[in-house]
């Protein structure tokens, strides 16, 4: 699964997941659970039989680019972009040369207003990920042209656990929860040792209800600085 090229003959075996080592250690128990074996089996079949995004080797890109010990900020998305050439494993991010999608346009508008920086010319968010921003989707794969097609297969349980582990094992992380789904997912976060910032989703349908003007990017940096961490260059 992920970057593994080898077919696993049985779902009874522990699933071999190619993922950054610090995440592999913290999630080791998760990969042994029955639901994850079923999920892995389903995902392999989907990649063999249909067109699925992101590319198989990019499923865990968010984890590979932002090791567990380096997470400073968590941004929760929904599921990957479902059109060709867009998704590459980071929530909201698109590959170079791809037109910036509407929600990301609104994120960039808020960044430019909040941080007084130029509007980016690319929707690639790897530069955020490499600074410690975990760009985590609720569901990590999707069938072409079929949004939410991999919902309810086990990804939600896996990503819920990721959020819970960050909350319990790390301190002073900023969680940016945009929209009702992300806010439900964030209910497990320990607000006594983390900063949780909530706003409407940045989609064109809801951004004007309070996402614009939320100042989450400057607030995140203020909190990081207060706790002795380098701010994010948004």
PDB file of C-alpha atoms in Angstrom:
ATOM      1  CA  UNK A   1       0.000   0.000   0.000  1.00  0.00           C
ATOM      2  CA  UNK A   2       1.213   3.524  -0.614  1.00  0.00           C
ATOM      3  CA  UNK A   3       4.714   3.206  -2.019  1.00  0.00           C
ATOM      4  CA  UNK A   4       4.821  -0.582  -1.747  1.00  0.00           C
ATOM      5  CA  UNK A   5       5.018  -2.327  -5.116  1.00  0.00           C
ATOM      6  CA  UNK A   6       4.377  -5.770  -3.726  1.00  0.00           C
ATOM      7  CA  UNK A   7       1.007  -7.434  -3.619  1.00  0.00           C
ATOM      8  CA  UNK A   8       0.066  -8.666  -0.166  1.00  0.00           C
ATOM      9  CA  UNK A   9      -1.423 -12.149  -0.595  1.00  0.00           C
ATOM     10  CA  UNK A  10      -3.512 -12.123   2.569  1.00  0.00           C
ATOM     11  CA  UNK A  11      -5.359  -9.510   4.571  1.00  0.00           C
ATOM     12  CA  UNK A  12      -4.620 -11.581   7.670  1.00  0.00           C
ATOM     13  CA  UNK A  13      -1.027 -10.409   7.613  1.00  0.00           C
ATOM     14  CA  UNK A  14       0.152  -7.122   9.037  1.00  0.00           C
ATOM     15  CA  UNK A  15      -0.128  -4.562   6.247  1.00  0.00           C
ATOM     16  CA  UNK A  16       3.245  -3.233   5.107  1.00  0.00           C
ATOM     17  CA  UNK A  17       2.793   0.509   4.772  1.00  0.00           C
ATOM     18  CA  UNK A  18       5.547   2.656   3.308  1.00  0.00           C
ATOM     19  CA  UNK A  19       5.365   5.802   5.391  1.00  0.00           C
ATOM     20  CA  UNK A  20       7.853   8.132   7.078  1.00  0.00           C
ATOM     21  CA  UNK A  21       9.536   6.331   9.981  1.00  0.00           C
ATOM     22  CA  UNK A  22       8.342   8.465  12.910  1.00  0.00           C
ATOM     23  CA  UNK A  23       4.753   8.035  11.728  1.00  0.00           C
ATOM     24  CA  UNK A  24       5.310   4.327  11.162  1.00  0.00           C
ATOM     25  CA  UNK A  25       6.352   3.972  14.798  1.00  0.00           C
ATOM     26  CA  UNK A  26       3.510   6.003  16.282  1.00  0.00           C
ATOM     27  CA  UNK A  27       0.892   4.319  14.045  1.00  0.00           C
ATOM     28  CA  UNK A  28       2.283   0.775  14.294  1.00  0.00           C
ATOM     29  CA  UNK A  29      -0.693  -0.539  16.266  1.00  0.00           C
ATOM     30  CA  UNK A  30      -3.137   1.029  13.823  1.00  0.00           C
ATOM     31  CA  UNK A  31      -1.653  -0.837  10.869  1.00  0.00           C
ATOM     32  CA  UNK A  32      -2.294  -4.143  12.662  1.00  0.00           C
ATOM     33  CA  UNK A  33      -6.003  -3.547  13.257  1.00  0.00           C
ATOM     34  CA  UNK A  34      -8.569  -5.518  11.229  1.00  0.00           C
ATOM     35  CA  UNK A  35     -10.195  -2.405   9.764  1.00  0.00           C
ATOM     36  CA  UNK A  36      -6.890  -1.300   8.275  1.00  0.00           C
ATOM     37  CA  UNK A  37      -6.314  -4.658   6.590  1.00  0.00           C
ATOM     38  CA  UNK A  38      -9.777  -4.391   5.040  1.00  0.00           C
ATOM     39  CA  UNK A  39      -9.068  -0.814   3.977  1.00  0.00           C
ATOM     40  CA  UNK A  40      -5.727  -1.782   2.420  1.00  0.00           C
ATOM     41  CA  UNK A  41      -7.344  -4.653   0.532  1.00  0.00           C
ATOM     42  CA  UNK A  42     -10.088  -2.371  -0.794  1.00  0.00           C
ATOM     43  CA  UNK A  43      -7.604   0.326  -1.841  1.00  0.00           C
ATOM     44  CA  UNK A  44      -5.343  -2.126  -3.689  1.00  0.00           C
ATOM     45  CA  UNK A  45      -8.309  -3.472  -5.621  1.00  0.00           C
ATOM     46  CA  UNK A  46      -9.464   0.053  -6.489  1.00  0.00           C
ATOM     47  CA  UNK A  47      -6.032   1.033  -7.830  1.00  0.00           C
ATOM     48  CA  UNK A  48      -5.912  -2.136  -9.929  1.00  0.00           C
ATOM     49  CA  UNK A  49      -9.423  -1.851 -11.364  1.00  0.00           C
ATOM     50  CA  UNK A  50     -10.219   1.882 -11.592  1.00  0.00           C
ATOM     51  CA  UNK A  51      -8.524   5.264 -11.752  1.00  0.00           C
ATOM     52  CA  UNK A  52      -7.814   6.509  -8.238  1.00  0.00           C
ATOM     53  CA  UNK A  53      -6.152   9.669  -6.920  1.00  0.00           C
ATOM     54  CA  UNK A  54      -3.617  10.548  -5.683  1.00  0.00           C
ATOM     55  CA  UNK A  55      -1.061   8.287  -7.406  1.00  0.00           C
ATOM     56  CA  UNK A  56      -0.359   5.257  -5.209  1.00  0.00           C
ATOM     57  CA  UNK A  57       3.061   6.462  -4.109  1.00  0.00           C
ATOM     58  CA  UNK A  58       1.584   9.783  -2.952  1.00  0.00           C
ATOM     59  CA  UNK A  59      -1.145   8.501  -0.598  1.00  0.00           C
ATOM     60  CA  UNK A  60       0.967   9.282   2.483  1.00  0.00           C
ATOM     61  CA  UNK A  61       2.740  12.399   1.173  1.00  0.00           C
ATOM     62  CA  UNK A  62       1.408  14.556   4.019  1.00  0.00           C
ATOM     63  CA  UNK A  63       3.090  12.236   6.518  1.00  0.00           C
ATOM     64  CA  UNK A  64       6.293  11.850   4.500  1.00  0.00           C
ATOM     65  CA  UNK A  65       6.779  15.622   4.229  1.00  0.00           C
ATOM     66  CA  UNK A  66       5.807  16.398   7.846  1.00  0.00           C
ATOM     67  CA  UNK A  67       7.282  13.880  10.324  1.00  0.00           C
ATOM     68  CA  UNK A  68       5.349  13.340  13.550  1.00  0.00           C
ATOM     69  CA  UNK A  69       7.894  15.147  15.726  1.00  0.00           C
ATOM     70  CA  UNK A  70       7.871  18.183  13.377  1.00  0.00           C
ATOM     71  CA  UNK A  71       4.104  18.849  13.302  1.00  0.00           C
ATOM     72  CA  UNK A  72       3.383  22.450  14.315  1.00  0.00           C
ATOM     73  CA  UNK A  73       0.074  23.077  12.551  1.00  0.00           C
ATOM     74  CA  UNK A  74      -2.657  20.701  11.363  1.00  0.00           C
ATOM     75  CA  UNK A  75      -5.053  21.698   8.573  1.00  0.00           C
ATOM     76  CA  UNK A  76      -7.900  19.236   8.015  1.00  0.00           C
ATOM     77  CA  UNK A  77      -9.378  18.745   4.552  1.00  0.00           C
ATOM     78  CA  UNK A  78     -12.084  16.410   3.249  1.00  0.00           C
ATOM     79  CA  UNK A  79     -11.083  14.071   0.438  1.00  0.00           C
ATOM     80  CA  UNK A  80      -8.610  14.413  -2.440  1.00  0.00           C
ATOM     81  CA  UNK A  81      -9.334  16.326  -5.637  1.00  0.00           C
ATOM     82  CA  UNK A  82     -10.998  13.904  -8.037  1.00  0.00           C
ATOM     83  CA  UNK A  83      -9.905  15.205 -11.439  1.00  0.00           C
ATOM     84  CA  UNK A  84      -6.699  14.139 -13.265  1.00  0.00           C
ATOM     85  CA  UNK A  85      -3.398  15.733 -12.274  1.00  0.00           C
ATOM     86  CA  UNK A  86      -4.596  17.572  -9.179  1.00  0.00           C
ATOM     87  CA  UNK A  87      -4.247  15.464  -6.016  1.00  0.00           C
ATOM     88  CA  UNK A  88      -0.840  14.505  -4.678  1.00  0.00           C
ATOM     89  CA  UNK A  89      -1.478  13.610  -1.052  1.00  0.00           C
ATOM     90  CA  UNK A  90      -1.681  17.034   0.644  1.00  0.00           C
ATOM     91  CA  UNK A  91      -5.032  18.532   1.646  1.00  0.00           C
ATOM     92  CA  UNK A  92      -5.997  21.566  -0.493  1.00  0.00           C
ATOM     93  CA  UNK A  93      -2.719  21.401  -2.455  1.00  0.00           C
ATOM     94  CA  UNK A  94      -2.448  20.817  -6.213  1.00  0.00           C
ATOM     95  CA  UNK A  95       0.493  19.834  -8.353  1.00  0.00           C
ATOM     96  CA  UNK A  96       2.569  22.502 -10.158  1.00  0.00           C
ATOM     97  CA  UNK A  97       0.983  23.950 -13.267  1.00  0.00           C
ATOM     98  CA  UNK A  98      -2.549  23.018 -12.183  1.00  0.00           C
ATOM     99  CA  UNK A  99      -5.119  25.800 -11.921  1.00  0.00           C
ATOM    100  CA  UNK A 100      -5.639  26.821  -8.283  1.00  0.00           C
ATOM    101  CA  UNK A 101      -9.028  25.429  -7.134  1.00  0.00           C
ATOM    102  CA  UNK A 102     -11.641  27.798  -5.640  1.00  0.00           C
ATOM    103  CA  UNK A 103     -11.195  26.831  -1.964  1.00  0.00           C
ATOM    104  CA  UNK A 104      -7.433  27.218  -2.227  1.00  0.00           C
ATOM    105  CA  UNK A 105      -7.890  30.576  -3.961  1.00  0.00           C
ATOM    106  CA  UNK A 106      -9.860  31.693  -0.912  1.00  0.00           C
ATOM    107  CA  UNK A 107      -7.211  30.318   1.459  1.00  0.00           C
ATOM    108  CA  UNK A 108      -4.588  32.315  -0.421  1.00  0.00           C
ATOM    109  CA  UNK A 109      -6.783  35.447  -0.313  1.00  0.00           C
ATOM    110  CA  UNK A 110      -6.960  35.165   3.469  1.00  0.00           C
ATOM    111  CA  UNK A 111      -3.211  34.507   3.717  1.00  0.00           C
ATOM    112  CA  UNK A 112      -2.398  37.585   1.637  1.00  0.00           C
ATOM    113  CA  UNK A 113      -4.782  39.797   3.633  1.00  0.00           C
ATOM    114  CA  UNK A 114      -3.765  38.404   7.015  1.00  0.00           C
ATOM    115  CA  UNK A 115      -0.007  38.184   6.518  1.00  0.00           C
ATOM    116  CA  UNK A 116       0.456  41.015   3.981  1.00  0.00           C
ATOM    117  CA  UNK A 117       2.322  38.739   1.573  1.00  0.00           C
ATOM    118  CA  UNK A 118       2.044  38.370  -2.207  1.00  0.00           C
ATOM    119  CA  UNK A 119      -0.579  36.027  -3.655  1.00  0.00           C
ATOM    120  CA  UNK A 120       1.167  32.712  -4.535  1.00  0.00           C
ATOM    121  CA  UNK A 121       1.568  31.766  -8.189  1.00  0.00           C
ATOM    122  CA  UNK A 122       1.288  28.035  -7.494  1.00  0.00           C
ATOM    123  CA  UNK A 123      -1.160  25.868  -5.563  1.00  0.00           C
ATOM    124  CA  UNK A 124       1.601  23.505  -4.448  1.00  0.00           C
ATOM    125  CA  UNK A 125       1.692  23.535  -0.634  1.00  0.00           C
ATOM    126  CA  UNK A 126       4.798  21.402  -0.101  1.00  0.00           C
ATOM    127  CA  UNK A 127       6.574  24.463   1.271  1.00  0.00           C
ATOM    128  CA  UNK A 128       4.016  24.571   4.103  1.00  0.00           C
ATOM    129  CA  UNK A 129       4.329  20.827   4.729  1.00  0.00           C
ATOM    130  CA  UNK A 130       8.115  21.028   4.990  1.00  0.00           C
ATOM    131  CA  UNK A 131       7.761  23.708   7.689  1.00  0.00           C
ATOM    132  CA  UNK A 132       5.573  21.501   9.876  1.00  0.00           C
ATOM    133  CA  UNK A 133       2.056  22.007   8.501  1.00  0.00           C
ATOM    134  CA  UNK A 134       0.311  18.624   8.331  1.00  0.00           C
ATOM    135  CA  UNK A 135      -2.159  18.883   5.449  1.00  0.00           C
ATOM    136  CA  UNK A 136      -4.416  15.989   6.384  1.00  0.00           C
ATOM    137  CA  UNK A 137      -7.499  14.910   4.480  1.00  0.00           C
ATOM    138  CA  UNK A 138     -10.269  13.018   6.263  1.00  0.00           C
ATOM    139  CA  UNK A 139     -10.209  10.419   3.449  1.00  0.00           C
ATOM    140  CA  UNK A 140      -6.901   9.841   1.661  1.00  0.00           C
ATOM    141  CA  UNK A 141      -8.010   8.415  -1.704  1.00  0.00           C
ATOM    142  CA  UNK A 142     -10.806   8.958  -4.225  1.00  0.00           C
ATOM    143  CA  UNK A 143     -12.017   7.464  -7.487  1.00  0.00           C
ATOM    144  CA  UNK A 144     -11.758   9.657 -10.573  1.00  0.00           C
ATOM    145  CA  UNK A 145     -14.720  12.028 -10.996  1.00  0.00           C
ATOM    146  CA  UNK A 146     -16.436  10.527  -7.942  1.00  0.00           C
ATOM    147  CA  UNK A 147     -16.086  12.732  -4.854  1.00  0.00           C
ATOM    148  CA  UNK A 148     -16.378  10.915  -1.521  1.00  0.00           C
ATOM    149  CA  UNK A 149     -16.273   7.539  -3.328  1.00  0.00           C
ATOM    150  CA  UNK A 150     -13.859   6.139  -0.716  1.00  0.00           C
ATOM    151  CA  UNK A 151     -15.819   7.461   2.239  1.00  0.00           C
ATOM    152  CA  UNK A 152     -16.777   4.904   4.889  1.00  0.00           C
ATOM    153  CA  UNK A 153     -14.039   2.408   3.990  1.00  0.00           C
ATOM    154  CA  UNK A 154     -11.791   2.991   7.008  1.00  0.00           C
ATOM    155  CA  UNK A 155      -9.827   6.116   6.187  1.00  0.00           C
ATOM    156  CA  UNK A 156     -11.882   8.185   8.645  1.00  0.00           C
ATOM    157  CA  UNK A 157     -10.983   5.866  11.524  1.00  0.00           C
ATOM    158  CA  UNK A 158      -7.317   6.072  10.543  1.00  0.00           C
ATOM    159  CA  UNK A 159      -7.216   9.869  10.288  1.00  0.00           C
ATOM    160  CA  UNK A 160      -9.247  10.245  13.506  1.00  0.00           C
ATOM    161  CA  UNK A 161      -6.476   8.289  15.204  1.00  0.00           C
ATOM    162  CA  UNK A 162      -3.828  10.549  13.659  1.00  0.00           C
ATOM    163  CA  UNK A 163      -5.545  13.619  15.151  1.00  0.00           C
ATOM    164  CA  UNK A 164      -5.891  11.877  18.515  1.00  0.00           C
ATOM    165  CA  UNK A 165      -2.217  10.854  18.586  1.00  0.00           C
ATOM    166  CA  UNK A 166      -1.056  14.395  17.833  1.00  0.00           C
ATOM    167  CA  UNK A 167      -3.325  15.669  20.600  1.00  0.00           C
ATOM    168  CA  UNK A 168      -2.107  13.173  23.200  1.00  0.00           C
ATOM    169  CA  UNK A 169       1.590  12.822  22.339  1.00  0.00           C
ATOM    170  CA  UNK A 170       2.519  16.346  21.239  1.00  0.00           C
ATOM    171  CA  UNK A 171       2.188  19.791  22.815  1.00  0.00           C
ATOM    172  CA  UNK A 172       1.430  23.290  21.519  1.00  0.00           C
ATOM    173  CA  UNK A 173       0.187  22.317  18.062  1.00  0.00           C
ATOM    174  CA  UNK A 174      -2.231  24.615  16.200  1.00  0.00           C
ATOM    175  CA  UNK A 175      -5.281  22.944  14.647  1.00  0.00           C
ATOM    176  CA  UNK A 176      -7.094  24.886  11.913  1.00  0.00           C
ATOM    177  CA  UNK A 177     -10.609  23.482  11.638  1.00  0.00           C
ATOM    178  CA  UNK A 178     -12.500  24.865   8.664  1.00  0.00           C
ATOM    179  CA  UNK A 179     -16.068  23.704   8.210  1.00  0.00           C
ATOM    180  CA  UNK A 180     -18.340  21.434  10.227  1.00  0.00           C
ATOM    181  CA  UNK A 181     -16.693  18.158   9.216  1.00  0.00           C
ATOM    182  CA  UNK A 182     -13.235  19.282  10.343  1.00  0.00           C
ATOM    183  CA  UNK A 183     -14.718  20.666  13.557  1.00  0.00           C
ATOM    184  CA  UNK A 184     -16.396  17.339  14.337  1.00  0.00           C
ATOM    185  CA  UNK A 185     -13.122  15.553  13.705  1.00  0.00           C
ATOM    186  CA  UNK A 186     -11.357  17.935  16.060  1.00  0.00           C
ATOM    187  CA  UNK A 187     -13.591  17.234  19.052  1.00  0.00           C
ATOM    188  CA  UNK A 188     -10.941  14.866  20.502  1.00  0.00           C
ATOM    189  CA  UNK A 189      -8.275  17.582  20.671  1.00  0.00           C
ATOM    190  CA  UNK A 190      -7.057  18.536  24.132  1.00  0.00           C
ATOM    191  CA  UNK A 191      -7.565  22.306  24.124  1.00  0.00           C
ATOM    192  CA  UNK A 192      -5.619  22.692  27.371  1.00  0.00           C
ATOM    193  CA  UNK A 193      -2.332  22.049  25.545  1.00  0.00           C
ATOM    194  CA  UNK A 194      -3.129  22.928  21.921  1.00  0.00           C
ATOM    195  CA  UNK A 195      -4.644  25.890  20.068  1.00  0.00           C
ATOM    196  CA  UNK A 196      -7.825  25.081  18.141  1.00  0.00           C
ATOM    197  CA  UNK A 197      -9.026  27.725  15.668  1.00  0.00           C
ATOM    198  CA  UNK A 198     -12.396  27.303  13.947  1.00  0.00           C
ATOM    199  CA  UNK A 199     -13.944  29.000  10.916  1.00  0.00           C
ATOM    200  CA  UNK A 200     -16.353  28.218   8.081  1.00  0.00           C
ATOM    201  CA  UNK A 201     -14.953  26.206   5.169  1.00  0.00           C
ATOM    202  CA  UNK A 202     -13.037  28.280   2.573  1.00  0.00           C
ATOM    203  CA  UNK A 203     -15.221  27.034  -0.286  1.00  0.00           C
ATOM    204  CA  UNK A 204     -16.989  29.745  -2.318  1.00  0.00           C
ATOM    205  CA  UNK A 205     -20.268  28.631  -0.708  1.00  0.00           C
ATOM    206  CA  UNK A 206     -19.194  29.520   2.827  1.00  0.00           C
ATOM    207  CA  UNK A 207     -15.988  31.582   2.822  1.00  0.00           C
ATOM    208  CA  UNK A 208     -17.920  34.858   3.200  1.00  0.00           C
ATOM    209  CA  UNK A 209     -19.586  33.594   6.386  1.00  0.00           C
ATOM    210  CA  UNK A 210     -16.449  34.105   8.438  1.00  0.00           C
ATOM    211  CA  UNK A 211     -13.494  32.385   6.811  1.00  0.00           C
ATOM    212  CA  UNK A 212     -12.431  35.692   5.307  1.00  0.00           C
ATOM    213  CA  UNK A 213     -11.118  37.786   8.166  1.00  0.00           C
ATOM    214  CA  UNK A 214     -10.512  34.833  10.523  1.00  0.00           C
ATOM    215  CA  UNK A 215      -6.772  35.686  10.742  1.00  0.00           C
ATOM    216  CA  UNK A 216      -5.917  32.050  11.438  1.00  0.00           C
ATOM    217  CA  UNK A 217      -2.478  32.294   9.871  1.00  0.00           C
ATOM    218  CA  UNK A 218      -1.257  35.194  12.013  1.00  0.00           C
ATOM    219  CA  UNK A 219      -2.914  33.706  15.117  1.00  0.00           C
ATOM    220  CA  UNK A 220      -1.156  30.392  14.481  1.00  0.00           C
ATOM    221  CA  UNK A 221       2.200  32.130  14.196  1.00  0.00           C
ATOM    222  CA  UNK A 222       1.640  34.180  17.348  1.00  0.00           C
ATOM    223  CA  UNK A 223       0.930  30.973  19.276  1.00  0.00           C
ATOM    224  CA  UNK A 224       3.968  29.171  17.855  1.00  0.00           C
ATOM    225  CA  UNK A 225       6.235  32.094  18.769  1.00  0.00           C
ATOM    226  CA  UNK A 226       4.771  32.202  22.297  1.00  0.00           C
ATOM    227  CA  UNK A 227       5.782  28.565  22.712  1.00  0.00           C
ATOM    228  CA  UNK A 228       9.307  28.949  21.383  1.00  0.00           C
ATOM    229  CA  UNK A 229       8.702  27.622  17.871  1.00  0.00           C
ATOM    230  CA  UNK A 230       9.580  29.193  14.536  1.00  0.00           C
ATOM    231  CA  UNK A 231       6.546  30.724  12.818  1.00  0.00           C
ATOM    232  CA  UNK A 232       5.343  29.407   9.468  1.00  0.00           C
ATOM    233  CA  UNK A 233       6.286  31.374   6.351  1.00  0.00           C
ATOM    234  CA  UNK A 234       2.822  31.274   4.811  1.00  0.00           C
TER     235      UNK A 234
END
